[in-house]
Each structure stands twice: as structure tokens, then as C-alpha cells.
Short mmCIF file of C-alpha atoms in Angstrom, two decimals:
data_model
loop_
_atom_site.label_atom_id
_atom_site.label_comp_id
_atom_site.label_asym_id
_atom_site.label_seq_id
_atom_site.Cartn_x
_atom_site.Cartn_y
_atom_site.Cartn_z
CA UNK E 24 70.74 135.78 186.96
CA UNK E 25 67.58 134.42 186.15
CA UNK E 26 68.94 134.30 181.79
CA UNK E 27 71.89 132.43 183.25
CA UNK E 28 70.35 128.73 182.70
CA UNK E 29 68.95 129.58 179.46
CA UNK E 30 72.54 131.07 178.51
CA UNK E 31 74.26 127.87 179.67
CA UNK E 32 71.48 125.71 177.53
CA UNK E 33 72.14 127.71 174.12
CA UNK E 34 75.96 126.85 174.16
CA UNK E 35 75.33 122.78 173.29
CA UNK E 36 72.76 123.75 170.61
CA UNK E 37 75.53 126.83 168.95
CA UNK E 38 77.69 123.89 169.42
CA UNK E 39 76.47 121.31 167.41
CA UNK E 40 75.14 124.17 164.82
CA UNK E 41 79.00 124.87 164.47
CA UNK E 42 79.77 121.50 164.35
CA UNK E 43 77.00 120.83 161.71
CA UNK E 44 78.79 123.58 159.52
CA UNK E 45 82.26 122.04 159.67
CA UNK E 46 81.70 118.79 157.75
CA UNK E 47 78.96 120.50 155.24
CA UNK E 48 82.42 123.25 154.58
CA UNK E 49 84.69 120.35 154.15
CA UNK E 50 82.19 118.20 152.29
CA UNK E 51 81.98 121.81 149.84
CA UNK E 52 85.82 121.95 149.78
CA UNK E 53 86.47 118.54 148.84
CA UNK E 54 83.66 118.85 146.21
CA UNK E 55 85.31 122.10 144.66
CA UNK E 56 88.39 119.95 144.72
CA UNK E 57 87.10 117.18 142.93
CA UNK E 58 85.67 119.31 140.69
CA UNK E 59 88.72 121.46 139.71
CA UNK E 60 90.51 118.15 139.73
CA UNK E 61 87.69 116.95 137.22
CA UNK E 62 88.49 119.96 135.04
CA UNK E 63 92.19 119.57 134.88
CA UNK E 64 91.84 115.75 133.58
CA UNK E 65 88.74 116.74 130.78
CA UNK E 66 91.47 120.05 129.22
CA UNK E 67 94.39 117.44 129.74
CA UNK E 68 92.07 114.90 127.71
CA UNK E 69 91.04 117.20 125.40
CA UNK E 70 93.97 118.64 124.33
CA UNK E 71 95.80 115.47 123.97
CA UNK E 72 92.83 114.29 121.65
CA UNK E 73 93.53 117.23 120.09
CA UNK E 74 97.09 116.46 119.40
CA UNK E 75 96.05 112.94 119.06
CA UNK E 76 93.64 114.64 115.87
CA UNK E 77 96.21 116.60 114.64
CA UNK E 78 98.86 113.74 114.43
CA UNK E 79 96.05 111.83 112.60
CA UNK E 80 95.95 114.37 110.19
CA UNK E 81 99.63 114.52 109.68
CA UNK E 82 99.76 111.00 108.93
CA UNK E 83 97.04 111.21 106.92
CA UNK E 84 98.33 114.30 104.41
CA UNK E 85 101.77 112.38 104.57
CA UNK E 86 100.05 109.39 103.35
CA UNK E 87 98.18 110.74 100.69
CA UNK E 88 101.11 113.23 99.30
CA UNK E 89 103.39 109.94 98.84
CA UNK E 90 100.39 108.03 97.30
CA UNK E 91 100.12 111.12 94.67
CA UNK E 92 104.15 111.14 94.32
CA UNK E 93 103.83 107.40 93.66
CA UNK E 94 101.15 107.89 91.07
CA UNK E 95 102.99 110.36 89.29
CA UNK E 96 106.47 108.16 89.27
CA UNK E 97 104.47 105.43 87.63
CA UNK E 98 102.53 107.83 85.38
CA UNK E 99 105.75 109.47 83.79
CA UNK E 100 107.38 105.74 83.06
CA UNK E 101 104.42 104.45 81.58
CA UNK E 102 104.26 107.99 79.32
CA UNK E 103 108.23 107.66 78.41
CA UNK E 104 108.00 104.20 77.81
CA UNK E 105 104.70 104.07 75.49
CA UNK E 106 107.07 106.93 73.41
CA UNK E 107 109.83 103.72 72.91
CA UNK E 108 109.90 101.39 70.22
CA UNK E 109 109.13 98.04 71.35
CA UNK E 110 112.55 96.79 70.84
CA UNK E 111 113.94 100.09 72.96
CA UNK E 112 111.29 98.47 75.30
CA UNK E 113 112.23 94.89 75.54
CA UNK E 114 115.99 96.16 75.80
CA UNK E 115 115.32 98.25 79.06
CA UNK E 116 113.11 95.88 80.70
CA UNK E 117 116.10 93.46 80.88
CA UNK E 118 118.85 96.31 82.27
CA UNK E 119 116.72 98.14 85.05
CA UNK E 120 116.94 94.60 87.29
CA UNK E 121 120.55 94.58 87.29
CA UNK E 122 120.41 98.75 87.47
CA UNK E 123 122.10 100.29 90.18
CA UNK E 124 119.24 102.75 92.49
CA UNK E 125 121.13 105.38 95.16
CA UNK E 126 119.03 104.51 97.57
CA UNK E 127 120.15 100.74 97.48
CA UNK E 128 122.69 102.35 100.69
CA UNK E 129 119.41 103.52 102.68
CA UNK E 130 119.24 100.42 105.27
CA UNK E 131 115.72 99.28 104.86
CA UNK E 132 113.70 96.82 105.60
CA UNK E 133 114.45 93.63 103.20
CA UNK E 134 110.62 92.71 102.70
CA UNK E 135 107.11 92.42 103.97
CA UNK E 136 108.11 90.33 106.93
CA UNK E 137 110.81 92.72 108.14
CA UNK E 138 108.75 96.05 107.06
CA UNK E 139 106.09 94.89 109.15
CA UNK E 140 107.95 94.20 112.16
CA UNK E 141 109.91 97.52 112.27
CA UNK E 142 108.70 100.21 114.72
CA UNK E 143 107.04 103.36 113.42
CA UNK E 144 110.18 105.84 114.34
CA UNK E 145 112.07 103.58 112.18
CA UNK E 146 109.61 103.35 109.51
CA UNK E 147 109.60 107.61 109.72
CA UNK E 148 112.77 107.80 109.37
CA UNK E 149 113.39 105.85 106.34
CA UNK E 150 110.74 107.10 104.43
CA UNK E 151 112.39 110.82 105.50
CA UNK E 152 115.76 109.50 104.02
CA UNK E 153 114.07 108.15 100.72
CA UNK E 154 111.96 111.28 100.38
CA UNK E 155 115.06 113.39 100.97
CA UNK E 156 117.47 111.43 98.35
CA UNK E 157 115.25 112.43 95.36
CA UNK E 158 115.29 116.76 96.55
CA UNK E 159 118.04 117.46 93.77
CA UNK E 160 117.37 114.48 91.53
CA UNK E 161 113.91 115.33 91.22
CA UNK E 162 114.83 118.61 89.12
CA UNK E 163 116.58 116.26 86.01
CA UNK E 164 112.83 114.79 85.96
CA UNK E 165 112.04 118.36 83.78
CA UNK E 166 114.29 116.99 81.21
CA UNK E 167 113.31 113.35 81.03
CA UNK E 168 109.47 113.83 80.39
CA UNK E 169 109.41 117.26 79.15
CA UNK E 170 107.09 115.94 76.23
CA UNK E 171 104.56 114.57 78.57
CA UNK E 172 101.65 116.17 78.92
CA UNK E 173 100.00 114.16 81.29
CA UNK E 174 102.46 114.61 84.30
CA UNK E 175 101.94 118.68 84.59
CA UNK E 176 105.05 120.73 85.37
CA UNK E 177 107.84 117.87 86.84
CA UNK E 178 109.14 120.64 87.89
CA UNK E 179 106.46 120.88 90.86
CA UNK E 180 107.60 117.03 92.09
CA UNK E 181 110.77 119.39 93.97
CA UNK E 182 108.00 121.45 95.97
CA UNK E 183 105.94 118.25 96.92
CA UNK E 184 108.39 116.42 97.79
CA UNK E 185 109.88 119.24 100.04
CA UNK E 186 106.53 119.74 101.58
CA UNK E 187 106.54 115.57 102.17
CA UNK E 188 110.26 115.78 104.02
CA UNK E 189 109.09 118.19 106.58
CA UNK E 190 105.94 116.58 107.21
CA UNK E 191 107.82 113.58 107.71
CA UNK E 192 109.81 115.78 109.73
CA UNK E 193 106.74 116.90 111.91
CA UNK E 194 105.70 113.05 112.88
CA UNK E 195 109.30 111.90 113.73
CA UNK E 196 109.20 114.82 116.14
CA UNK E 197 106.30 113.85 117.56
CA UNK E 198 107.12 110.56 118.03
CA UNK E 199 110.44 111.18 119.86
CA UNK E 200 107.96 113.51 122.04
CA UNK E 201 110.76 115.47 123.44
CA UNK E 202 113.44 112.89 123.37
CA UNK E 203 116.81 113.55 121.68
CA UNK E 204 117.04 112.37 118.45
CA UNK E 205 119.73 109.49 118.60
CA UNK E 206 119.80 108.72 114.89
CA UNK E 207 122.08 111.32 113.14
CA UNK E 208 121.57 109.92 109.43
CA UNK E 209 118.75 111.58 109.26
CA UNK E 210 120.85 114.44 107.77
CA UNK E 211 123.47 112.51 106.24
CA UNK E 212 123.73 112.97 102.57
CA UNK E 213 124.04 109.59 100.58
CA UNK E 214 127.22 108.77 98.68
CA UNK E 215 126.55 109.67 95.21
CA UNK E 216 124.15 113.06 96.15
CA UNK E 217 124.27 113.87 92.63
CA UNK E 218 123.79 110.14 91.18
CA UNK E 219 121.28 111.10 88.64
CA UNK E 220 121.84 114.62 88.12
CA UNK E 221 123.96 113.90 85.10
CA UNK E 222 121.30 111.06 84.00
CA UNK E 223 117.88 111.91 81.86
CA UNK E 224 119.32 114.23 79.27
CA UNK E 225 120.45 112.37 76.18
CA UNK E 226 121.02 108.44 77.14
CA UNK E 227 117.71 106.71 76.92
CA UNK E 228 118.69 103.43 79.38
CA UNK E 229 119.86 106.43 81.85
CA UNK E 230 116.56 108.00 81.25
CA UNK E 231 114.76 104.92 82.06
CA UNK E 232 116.91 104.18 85.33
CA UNK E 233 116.47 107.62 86.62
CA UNK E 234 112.54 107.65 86.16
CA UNK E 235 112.54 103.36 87.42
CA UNK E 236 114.58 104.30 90.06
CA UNK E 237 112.17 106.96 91.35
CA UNK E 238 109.09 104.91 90.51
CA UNK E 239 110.52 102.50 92.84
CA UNK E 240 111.42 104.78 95.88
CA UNK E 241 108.70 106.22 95.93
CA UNK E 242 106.53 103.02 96.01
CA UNK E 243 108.82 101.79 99.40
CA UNK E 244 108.21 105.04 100.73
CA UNK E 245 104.55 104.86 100.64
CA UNK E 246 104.90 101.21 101.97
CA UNK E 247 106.61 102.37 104.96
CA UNK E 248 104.68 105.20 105.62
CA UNK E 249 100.82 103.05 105.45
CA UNK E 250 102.98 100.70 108.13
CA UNK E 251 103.91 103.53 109.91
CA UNK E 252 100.60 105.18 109.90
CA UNK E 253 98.95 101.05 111.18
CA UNK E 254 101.95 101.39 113.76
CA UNK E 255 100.28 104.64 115.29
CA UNK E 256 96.99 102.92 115.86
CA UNK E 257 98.38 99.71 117.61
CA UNK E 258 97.30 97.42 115.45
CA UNK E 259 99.31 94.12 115.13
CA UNK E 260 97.37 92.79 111.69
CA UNK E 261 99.61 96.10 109.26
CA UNK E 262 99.72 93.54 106.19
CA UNK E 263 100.86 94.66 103.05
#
């Protein structure tokens, strides 16, 4: 009997020792919370900085693969045409303007104003079409500049610009992100598929309109693809 008071005084104190202990656990709870919920945003950062990065580089490789194609195009007309006699010269200089290019029935972009305005799906998607016209033409380049040594084997412009198409490929997925694509011309063959397949061989003003004609899609393609790329980054000052 004589514990009994000093039982009845120890209950407040295991009280409020309990009672101590349940906001210190909650306090640790909500801080292993915060910091699992901390966690989840810096891997959800990180990996989409990582597909941020790997976009970049995308972009990047497709840029510099249609810079090279470009390069090339205007490489092989300069060779072919230094080979011409300068009235052969004068004489194509005044047909290619009027010359007839298959993809004149890709819908494009009419000029800087317009190019800069379109969207970067849009952009993709031409550049995929203009990339993908010259697959099969791209082999009659072996006969055209055959002589040039300067160009290394045309036969290699088929590969790269395979490689280009499904890189292209690559970003236009990406920047649907899952959506449907809507736009079934992507895989649409032009009218004309084989356009220049019969050119390059023995006519010397076909020749000259198969290797213009590629000199020139390529250039729009790498103009549409730097936009694109300025597109990706948000930036409204893409000049050309």
C-alpha cells in the first residue's frame, strides 16, 4: 500500500514520455517520406535529363549527317561541272531553273518566313520525306560521278542516307511521345518513285538535273532540320 502513491505519480510522467515519442515517430515518418519523395523527383529528373541528353544527341548526329550529305551534293556538282566545257556550262545553268525536282510534290515550307514558323514535328517530318525520296535515286549517283575522285564511293550516300531516315525516324517518335502518329505520308511513296532512276547514265542535262536536284534537297533538308533542332530548345530568334 505504501508504493501505491508513488505508482499513481509514475503514470503522468510514462504518459507524457509516450506522448513525447509520438510526435518525434511521426516527425521520423514524415521525414522518411519526404525523403523517399525527394528521391523519386531527383531519378524522375535525372532520367528525363537523360533522355533530354540523348535527344540532344540525336539532333545533333542528324544535324551533322545532313550537313555532310549536303557537302557531298555540292562537292559532286562542282566536280561534274568543272569536267564540262564552258559552253556545256552556260547551257545547263539556264535549264536547271525551269528543271522539274520530285520533291517539288513534298508540301514544304515556301521560304524563310514560313520555315521558321512551322513547328518542329512538321519540320521532322519533311526532312524524313526529303531524306526518304532520294533512297533509290541515290544509287544512279554511282553512274553520274563515277570519275570523281573526290566524292569516295557514291555508292555509300544509300547507307548514310538510310542511317539519316531512321534517325529522323527516332526524333519524330520522340516528339509524338507516345501519341499516334496522325500524319500517314510519312510512308507514302511520291509519284514518280523512280524519277531519276533512268537519269545520270548517258544525257548530260539529265546528269546535271539529277545531281542539282539532290544538291538542292539536301540543302532544304538541312534547313529544316537546324530549325527543327532551334525548335527543341524554345528559342523564338531560329533565323536562317
Amino acid at each position: 500500500m505504501g508504493d501505491f502513491p508513488l505508482a499513481l505519480a509514475s503514470i503522468p510522467i510514462m504518459f507524457l514520455w509516450q506522448a513525447d515519442l509520438r510526435p518525434e515517430s511521426a516527425k521520423r515518418d514524415r521525414l522518411a517520406l519526404a525523403l523517399v519523395l525527394l528521391s523519386v523527383v531527383l531519378v524522375s529528373l535525372l532520367v528525363n535529363q537523360g533522355r533530354a541528353s540523348d535527344n540532344q544527341r540525336l539532333f545533333n548526329n542528324a544535324v551533322i549527317r545532313v550537313q555532310h550529305l549536303h557537302q557531298l551534293a555540292a562537292k559532286m556538282i562542282n566536280d561534274f561541272e568543272d569536267s564540262l566545257l564552258p559552253e556545256e556550262r552556260r547551257q545547263l545553268s539556264k535549264i536547271f531553273p525551269l528543271s522539274f525536282c520530285n520533291s517539288d510534290y513534298i508540301e514544304a515550307p515556301t521560304g524563310k518566313d514560313e520555315t521558321q514558323k512551322s513547328s518542329m514535328l512538321k519540320l521532322l517530318r519533311i526532312s524524313f520525306r526529303l531524306i526518304g525520296s532520294w533512297e533509290l535515286p541515290s544509287q544512279t549517283l554511282s553512274g553520274t560521278v563515277s570519275n570523281s575522285l573526290t566524292v569516295g564511293n557514291p555508292n555509300q550516300i544509300t547507307e548514310k542516307l538510310a542511317d539519316l531516315k531512321m534517325g529522323i525516324s527516332v526524333l519524330i517518335k520522340g516528339c509524338l511521345d507516345g501519341q499516334p502518329n496522325m500524319d500517314d505520308n510519312d510512308s507514302l511513296p511520291l509519284p514518280f518513285e523512280d524519277f531519276y532512276l533512268t537519269k545520270g547514265e548517258n544525257n548530260l542535262r539529265e546528269s546535271f538535273r539529277l545531281l542539282a536536284c539532290f544538291k538542292t534537297d539536301m540543302h532544304k533538308a538541312e534547313t529544316y532540320l537546324r530549325v527543327a533542332n532551334c525548335r527543341r530548345s524554345l528559342d523564338s530568334n531560329c533565323t536562317l
